[in-house]
Amino acid sequence: MTGADRARVAAVVRRNLPRARLVHARRHREGIAASLAAALNALPQRVDEALVFLGDMPRIPAGLAGWLVRRRGGRGPSVRPVMNGHPAHPVLLARADFAAAAALTGDRGPGAMLARRGARTLALRRGWRGAAADMDYRREFGR
């Protein structure tokens, strides 16, 4: 997914993940919901679930995405990870929630929508602290 700095982001992705498919969120300035909609609308119909990773949360622990997929087991509601009572990432969206997530607006993710729709909440163990490490400022990346 590209938004701001489209060319620079695309160059890094192509260099490191040459098989990755890039999707540009034309309305990215409208907030995270526009980027999420662009990504979900670009998925083939055969995709039954999608993991949502945020660019400002680069410390997602290795293995967490696979753990979430295994816990959902290819069926049931979307999965919202939680760390010490706070939202964590990645979120695992079930196909049943794609349209509602793609219809969101503004700079809010799907958390509230998923809560209303009965998403499963999974508490994460302490060793996966990076799942809640939101880094909004350049100085935070040095920590």
Coordinates of N, CA and C in Angstrom, one line a residue:
M1 N 0.9 -1.2 0.0 CA 0.0 0.0 0.0 C 0.9 1.2 0.0
T2 N 0.6 2.1 -0.9 CA 1.4 3.4 -0.9 C 0.4 4.5 -0.7
G3 N 0.9 5.6 -0.2 CA 0.1 6.8 0.0 C 1.1 8.0 -0.2
A4 N 1.5 8.7 0.8 CA 2.5 9.7 0.7 C 3.8 9.1 0.4
D5 N 4.6 9.8 -0.3 CA 6.0 9.3 -0.7 C 5.8 8.0 -1.5
R6 N 4.9 8.0 -2.4 CA 4.6 6.9 -3.2 C 5.8 6.2 -3.9
A7 N 6.6 7.1 -4.6 CA 7.7 6.6 -5.4 C 8.8 6.0 -4.4
R8 N 9.1 6.6 -3.3 CA 10.1 6.1 -2.4 C 9.6 4.8 -1.8
V9 N 8.4 4.7 -1.3 CA 7.9 3.5 -0.7 C 7.9 2.4 -1.7
A10 N 7.5 2.7 -2.9 CA 7.4 1.6 -4.0 C 8.8 1.1 -4.3
A11 N 9.8 2.0 -4.3 CA 11.2 1.6 -4.6 C 11.7 0.6 -3.5
V12 N 11.4 0.9 -2.2 CA 11.9 0.1 -1.1 C 11.1 -1.3 -1.2
V13 N 9.9 -1.3 -1.4 CA 9.1 -2.5 -1.5 C 9.6 -3.4 -2.7
R14 N 9.8 -2.8 -3.8 CA 10.2 -3.6 -5.0 C 11.6 -4.2 -4.8
R15 N 12.5 -3.4 -4.1 CA 13.8 -3.9 -3.8 C 13.8 -5.1 -2.8
N16 N 12.9 -5.0 -1.8 CA 12.9 -6.0 -0.7 C 11.9 -7.1 -0.9
L17 N 10.8 -6.8 -1.6 CA 9.7 -7.8 -1.8 C 9.3 -7.7 -3.3
P18 N 10.1 -8.2 -4.2 CA 9.9 -8.1 -5.6 C 8.6 -8.7 -6.1
R19 N 8.0 -9.6 -5.4 CA 6.7 -10.3 -5.8 C 5.5 -9.6 -5.2
A20 N 5.7 -8.6 -4.3 CA 4.6 -7.9 -3.7 C 3.8 -7.1 -4.7
R21 N 2.5 -7.0 -4.5 CA 1.6 -6.2 -5.4 C 1.4 -4.9 -4.7
L22 N 1.7 -3.8 -5.3 CA 1.5 -2.5 -4.7 C 0.2 -1.9 -5.1
V23 N -0.5 -1.3 -4.2 CA -1.8 -0.7 -4.4 C -1.6 0.7 -3.8
H24 N -2.0 1.7 -4.6 CA -1.9 3.1 -4.2 C -3.2 3.6 -3.7
A25 N -3.2 4.1 -2.5 CA -4.4 4.7 -1.9 C -4.5 6.2 -2.4
R26 N -5.2 6.4 -3.4 CA -5.3 7.8 -4.0 C -5.8 8.8 -2.9
R27 N -6.7 8.4 -2.1 CA -7.3 9.3 -1.1 C -6.7 9.2 0.3
H28 N -5.4 8.8 0.3 CA -4.7 8.5 1.6 C -4.8 9.7 2.6
R29 N -4.8 10.9 2.0 CA -4.9 12.1 2.9 C -6.1 12.2 3.7
E30 N -7.2 11.5 3.4 CA -8.4 11.5 4.1 C -8.3 10.7 5.4
G31 N -7.3 9.9 5.5 CA -7.1 9.1 6.8 C -6.9 7.6 6.5
I32 N -6.7 6.9 7.6 CA -6.4 5.5 7.5 C -7.6 4.7 6.8
A33 N -8.8 5.2 7.0 CA -10.0 4.4 6.4 C -9.9 4.4 4.9
A34 N -9.4 5.5 4.3 CA -9.3 5.5 2.8 C -8.2 4.5 2.4
S35 N -7.1 4.4 3.1 CA -6.1 3.4 2.7 C -6.6 2.0 2.9
L36 N -7.3 1.7 4.0 CA -7.9 0.4 4.3 C -8.8 0.0 3.2
A37 N -9.7 1.0 2.8 CA -10.6 0.7 1.7 C -9.9 0.4 0.4
A38 N -8.9 1.1 0.0 CA -8.1 0.8 -1.2 C -7.6 -0.6 -1.2
A39 N -7.0 -1.0 0.0 CA -6.4 -2.3 0.1 C -7.5 -3.4 0.0
L40 N -8.5 -3.3 0.7 CA -9.6 -4.3 0.7 C -10.2 -4.4 -0.6
N41 N -10.5 -3.3 -1.3 CA -11.1 -3.3 -2.6 C -10.2 -3.9 -3.7
A42 N -8.9 -4.0 -3.4 CA -7.9 -4.5 -4.4 C -7.8 -6.0 -4.2
L43 N -8.3 -6.6 -3.2 CA -8.2 -8.0 -3.0 C -9.1 -8.9 -3.9
P44 N -8.5 -10.0 -4.4 CA -9.4 -10.8 -5.2 C -10.5 -11.4 -4.4
Q45 N -11.6 -11.8 -5.1 CA -12.8 -12.3 -4.4 C -12.5 -13.6 -3.6
R46 N -11.5 -14.3 -4.0 CA -11.2 -15.6 -3.4 C -10.5 -15.5 -2.0
V47 N -10.1 -14.2 -1.7 CA -9.5 -14.0 -0.4 C -10.5 -14.0 0.7
D48 N -10.4 -14.8 1.7 CA -11.3 -14.9 2.8 C -11.0 -14.2 4.1
E49 N -9.7 -13.8 4.2 CA -9.3 -13.0 5.4 C -8.1 -12.1 5.0
A50 N -7.9 -11.1 5.8 CA -6.8 -10.1 5.5 C -6.2 -9.7 6.8
L51 N -4.9 -9.6 6.9 CA -4.2 -9.1 8.0 C -4.0 -7.6 7.7
V52 N -4.3 -6.7 8.7 CA -4.1 -5.3 8.5 C -2.9 -4.9 9.4
F53 N -1.8 -4.5 8.8 CA -0.6 -4.0 9.5 C -0.6 -2.5 9.2
L54 N -0.1 -1.8 10.2 CA 0.0 -0.3 10.1 C 1.5 0.1 10.0
G55 N 1.7 1.0 9.1 CA 3.1 1.4 8.8 C 3.8 2.0 10.1
D56 N 3.0 2.6 11.0 CA 3.6 3.2 12.2 C 3.7 2.2 13.3
M57 N 3.6 0.9 13.0 CA 3.7 -0.1 14.1 C 4.7 -1.2 13.5
P58 N 6.0 -0.8 13.4 CA 6.9 -1.7 12.8 C 7.5 -2.8 13.6
R59 N 7.1 -2.9 14.9 CA 7.7 -3.9 15.8 C 6.7 -5.0 16.1
I60 N 5.9 -5.3 15.1 CA 5.0 -6.5 15.3 C 5.9 -7.7 15.4
P61 N 5.7 -8.5 16.4 CA 6.6 -9.7 16.6 C 6.5 -10.8 15.5
A62 N 7.6 -11.3 15.2 CA 7.5 -12.4 14.2 C 6.7 -13.6 14.8
G63 N 5.9 -14.1 13.9 CA 5.0 -15.2 14.4 C 3.6 -14.8 14.8
L64 N 3.4 -13.5 15.1 CA 2.1 -13.1 15.6 C 1.0 -13.3 14.5
A65 N 1.3 -12.9 13.3 CA 0.3 -13.0 12.2 C -0.1 -14.5 12.1
G66 N 0.8 -15.4 12.0 CA 0.5 -16.8 11.9 C -0.3 -17.3 13.0
W67 N 0.0 -16.8 14.2 CA -0.7 -17.2 15.4 C -2.2 -16.8 15.3
L68 N -2.4 -15.6 14.9 CA -3.8 -15.1 14.7 C -4.5 -15.9 13.7
V69 N -3.9 -16.2 12.6 CA -4.5 -17.0 11.5 C -4.9 -18.3 12.0
R70 N -4.0 -19.0 12.8 CA -4.2 -20.3 13.3 C -5.4 -20.2 14.3
R71 N -5.4 -19.2 15.2 CA -6.5 -19.1 16.2 C -7.8 -18.9 15.6
R72 N -7.9 -18.2 14.5 CA -9.2 -18.0 13.8 C -9.5 -19.3 13.0
G73 N -8.6 -20.0 12.5 CA -8.8 -21.3 11.9 C -9.6 -21.2 10.6
G74 N -9.6 -20.0 9.9 CA -10.2 -19.9 8.6 C -11.7 -19.8 8.7
R75 N -12.3 -19.6 9.9 CA -13.7 -19.4 10.0 C -14.0 -18.5 11.2
G76 N -15.2 -18.1 11.3 CA -15.6 -17.3 12.5 C -15.4 -15.8 12.2
P77 N -15.5 -15.0 13.3 CA -15.5 -13.6 13.1 C -14.0 -13.1 13.0
S78 N -13.9 -11.8 12.7 CA -12.6 -11.1 12.6 C -12.0 -11.2 14.0
V79 N -10.7 -11.0 14.1 CA -9.9 -11.1 15.3 C -9.2 -9.8 15.6
R80 N -9.5 -9.3 16.9 CA -8.9 -8.0 17.3 C -7.9 -8.4 18.5
P81 N -6.6 -8.3 18.2 CA -5.7 -8.5 19.4 C -5.7 -7.3 20.3
V82 N -5.5 -7.7 21.6 CA -5.4 -6.7 22.7 C -4.2 -7.0 23.6
M83 N -3.5 -5.9 23.9 CA -2.4 -6.0 24.8 C -2.7 -5.1 26.1
N84 N -2.8 -5.8 27.2 CA -3.1 -5.1 28.5 C -4.3 -4.2 28.3
G85 N -5.3 -4.6 27.7 CA -6.6 -3.9 27.5 C -6.6 -2.8 26.4
H86 N -5.5 -2.7 25.7 CA -5.4 -1.7 24.6 C -5.3 -2.4 23.3
P87 N -5.8 -1.8 22.2 CA -5.8 -2.4 20.9 C -4.4 -2.7 20.4
A88 N -4.2 -3.8 19.8 CA -2.9 -4.1 19.2 C -3.1 -4.5 17.8
H89 N -2.0 -4.9 17.1 CA -2.0 -5.2 15.7 C -1.1 -6.4 15.4
P90 N -1.3 -7.1 14.3 CA -2.3 -6.8 13.3 C -3.7 -7.2 13.6
V91 N -4.6 -6.6 12.9 CA -6.0 -7.1 13.0 C -6.3 -8.1 11.9
L92 N -7.0 -9.1 12.1 CA -7.3 -10.1 11.1 C -8.8 -9.9 10.8
L93 N -9.0 -9.4 9.6 CA -10.4 -9.2 9.1 C -10.9 -10.4 8.3
A94 N -12.1 -10.9 8.7 CA -12.8 -11.9 8.0 C -13.5 -11.3 6.8
R95 N -13.7 -12.0 5.7 CA -14.4 -11.5 4.5 C -15.7 -10.9 4.8
A96 N -16.4 -11.4 5.8 CA -17.7 -10.9 6.2 C -17.6 -9.4 6.7
D97 N -16.5 -8.9 7.1 CA -16.3 -7.6 7.5 C -15.6 -6.7 6.5
F98 N -15.2 -7.2 5.4 CA -14.5 -6.3 4.4 C -15.4 -5.1 4.0
A99 N -16.6 -5.3 3.6 CA -17.4 -4.2 3.1 C -17.6 -3.1 4.2
A100 N -17.9 -3.5 5.4 CA -18.1 -2.6 6.5 C -16.8 -1.8 6.7
A101 N -15.7 -2.5 6.7 CA -14.4 -1.8 6.9 C -14.0 -0.9 5.8
A102 N -14.4 -1.3 4.5 CA -14.1 -0.4 3.4 C -15.0 0.8 3.4
A103 N -16.1 0.8 4.1 CA -17.0 1.9 4.1 C -16.7 2.9 5.2
L104 N -15.7 2.6 6.0 CA -15.3 3.6 7.1 C -14.7 4.8 6.5
T105 N -14.8 5.9 7.3 CA -14.2 7.2 6.8 C -13.3 7.8 7.9
G106 N -12.5 8.7 7.5 CA -11.7 9.5 8.4 C -10.4 8.7 8.8
D107 N -9.9 9.2 9.9 CA -8.6 8.7 10.4 C -8.7 7.7 11.6
R108 N -9.7 6.8 11.4 CA -9.9 5.8 12.4 C -9.9 4.4 11.8
G109 N -9.3 3.5 12.5 CA -9.3 2.1 12.0 C -10.6 1.4 12.3
P110 N -10.6 0.1 12.0 CA -11.9 -0.7 12.2 C -12.2 -1.1 13.6
G111 N -11.5 -0.7 14.6 CA -11.7 -1.2 15.9 C -13.2 -1.1 16.4
A112 N -13.8 0.0 16.4 CA -15.1 0.2 16.9 C -16.1 -0.6 16.1
M113 N -15.9 -0.6 14.8 CA -16.8 -1.3 13.9 C -16.7 -2.8 14.2
L114 N -15.5 -3.3 14.4 CA -15.4 -4.7 14.7 C -16.0 -5.1 16.0
A115 N -15.9 -4.2 17.0 CA -16.5 -4.4 18.3 C -18.1 -4.6 18.2
R116 N -18.7 -3.7 17.4 CA -20.1 -3.7 17.1 C -20.5 -5.0 16.4
R117 N -19.6 -5.5 15.5 CA -20.0 -6.6 14.7 C -19.6 -8.0 15.3
G118 N -19.1 -7.9 16.6 CA -18.8 -9.1 17.3 C -17.5 -9.8 17.0
A119 N -16.5 -9.0 16.7 CA -15.2 -9.6 16.4 C -14.7 -10.2 17.7
R120 N -13.9 -11.3 17.5 CA -13.3 -12.0 18.6 C -12.1 -11.2 19.1
T121 N -12.0 -11.0 20.4 CA -10.8 -10.3 21.0 C -9.9 -11.3 21.6
L122 N -8.6 -11.2 21.3 CA -7.6 -12.1 21.8 C -6.6 -11.4 22.6
A123 N -6.4 -11.7 23.8 CA -5.4 -11.1 24.7 C -4.0 -11.7 24.3
L124 N -3.1 -10.8 24.1 CA -1.7 -11.2 23.7 C -0.8 -11.4 24.9
R125 N 0.1 -12.3 24.8 CA 1.0 -12.5 25.9 C 2.1 -11.4 26.0
R126 N 2.7 -11.2 27.1 CA 3.6 -10.2 27.4 C 4.8 -10.1 26.4
G127 N 5.2 -11.3 25.9 CA 6.3 -11.3 25.0 C 6.1 -10.7 23.6
W128 N 4.8 -10.3 23.4 CA 4.5 -9.7 22.1 C 4.2 -8.2 22.2
R129 N 4.9 -7.5 23.1 CA 4.7 -6.1 23.4 C 4.7 -5.3 22.1
G130 N 5.5 -5.6 21.1 CA 5.7 -4.8 19.9 C 4.3 -4.7 19.2
A131 N 3.4 -5.5 19.5 CA 2.1 -5.5 18.8 C 1.3 -4.3 19.2
A132 N 1.7 -3.5 20.2 CA 1.0 -2.3 20.6 C 1.9 -1.1 20.6
A133 N 3.1 -1.3 20.0 CA 4.1 -0.2 19.9 C 3.8 0.7 18.7
D134 N 3.0 1.8 19.0 CA 2.7 2.7 17.9 C 3.7 3.8 17.9
M135 N 4.3 4.1 16.7 CA 5.4 5.0 16.6 C 5.0 6.1 15.7
D136 N 4.6 7.3 16.2 CA 4.1 8.4 15.4 C 5.2 9.4 15.1
Y137 N 6.3 9.4 15.8 CA 7.3 10.4 15.6 C 8.7 9.7 15.3
R138 N 9.5 10.4 14.4 CA 10.8 9.8 14.0 C 11.6 9.4 15.2
R139 N 11.6 10.2 16.3 CA 12.5 9.9 17.5 C 12.1 8.6 18.1
E140 N 10.8 8.1 18.0 CA 10.4 6.9 18.6 C 11.0 5.6 17.9
F141 N 11.4 5.8 16.7 CA 12.0 4.6 15.9 C 13.4 4.3 16.4
G142 N 14.1 5.2 17.1 CA 15.4 4.9 17.6 C 15.4 4.1 18.9
R143 N 14.3 4.0 19.5 CA 14.2 3.3 20.8 C 14.2 1.8 20.7

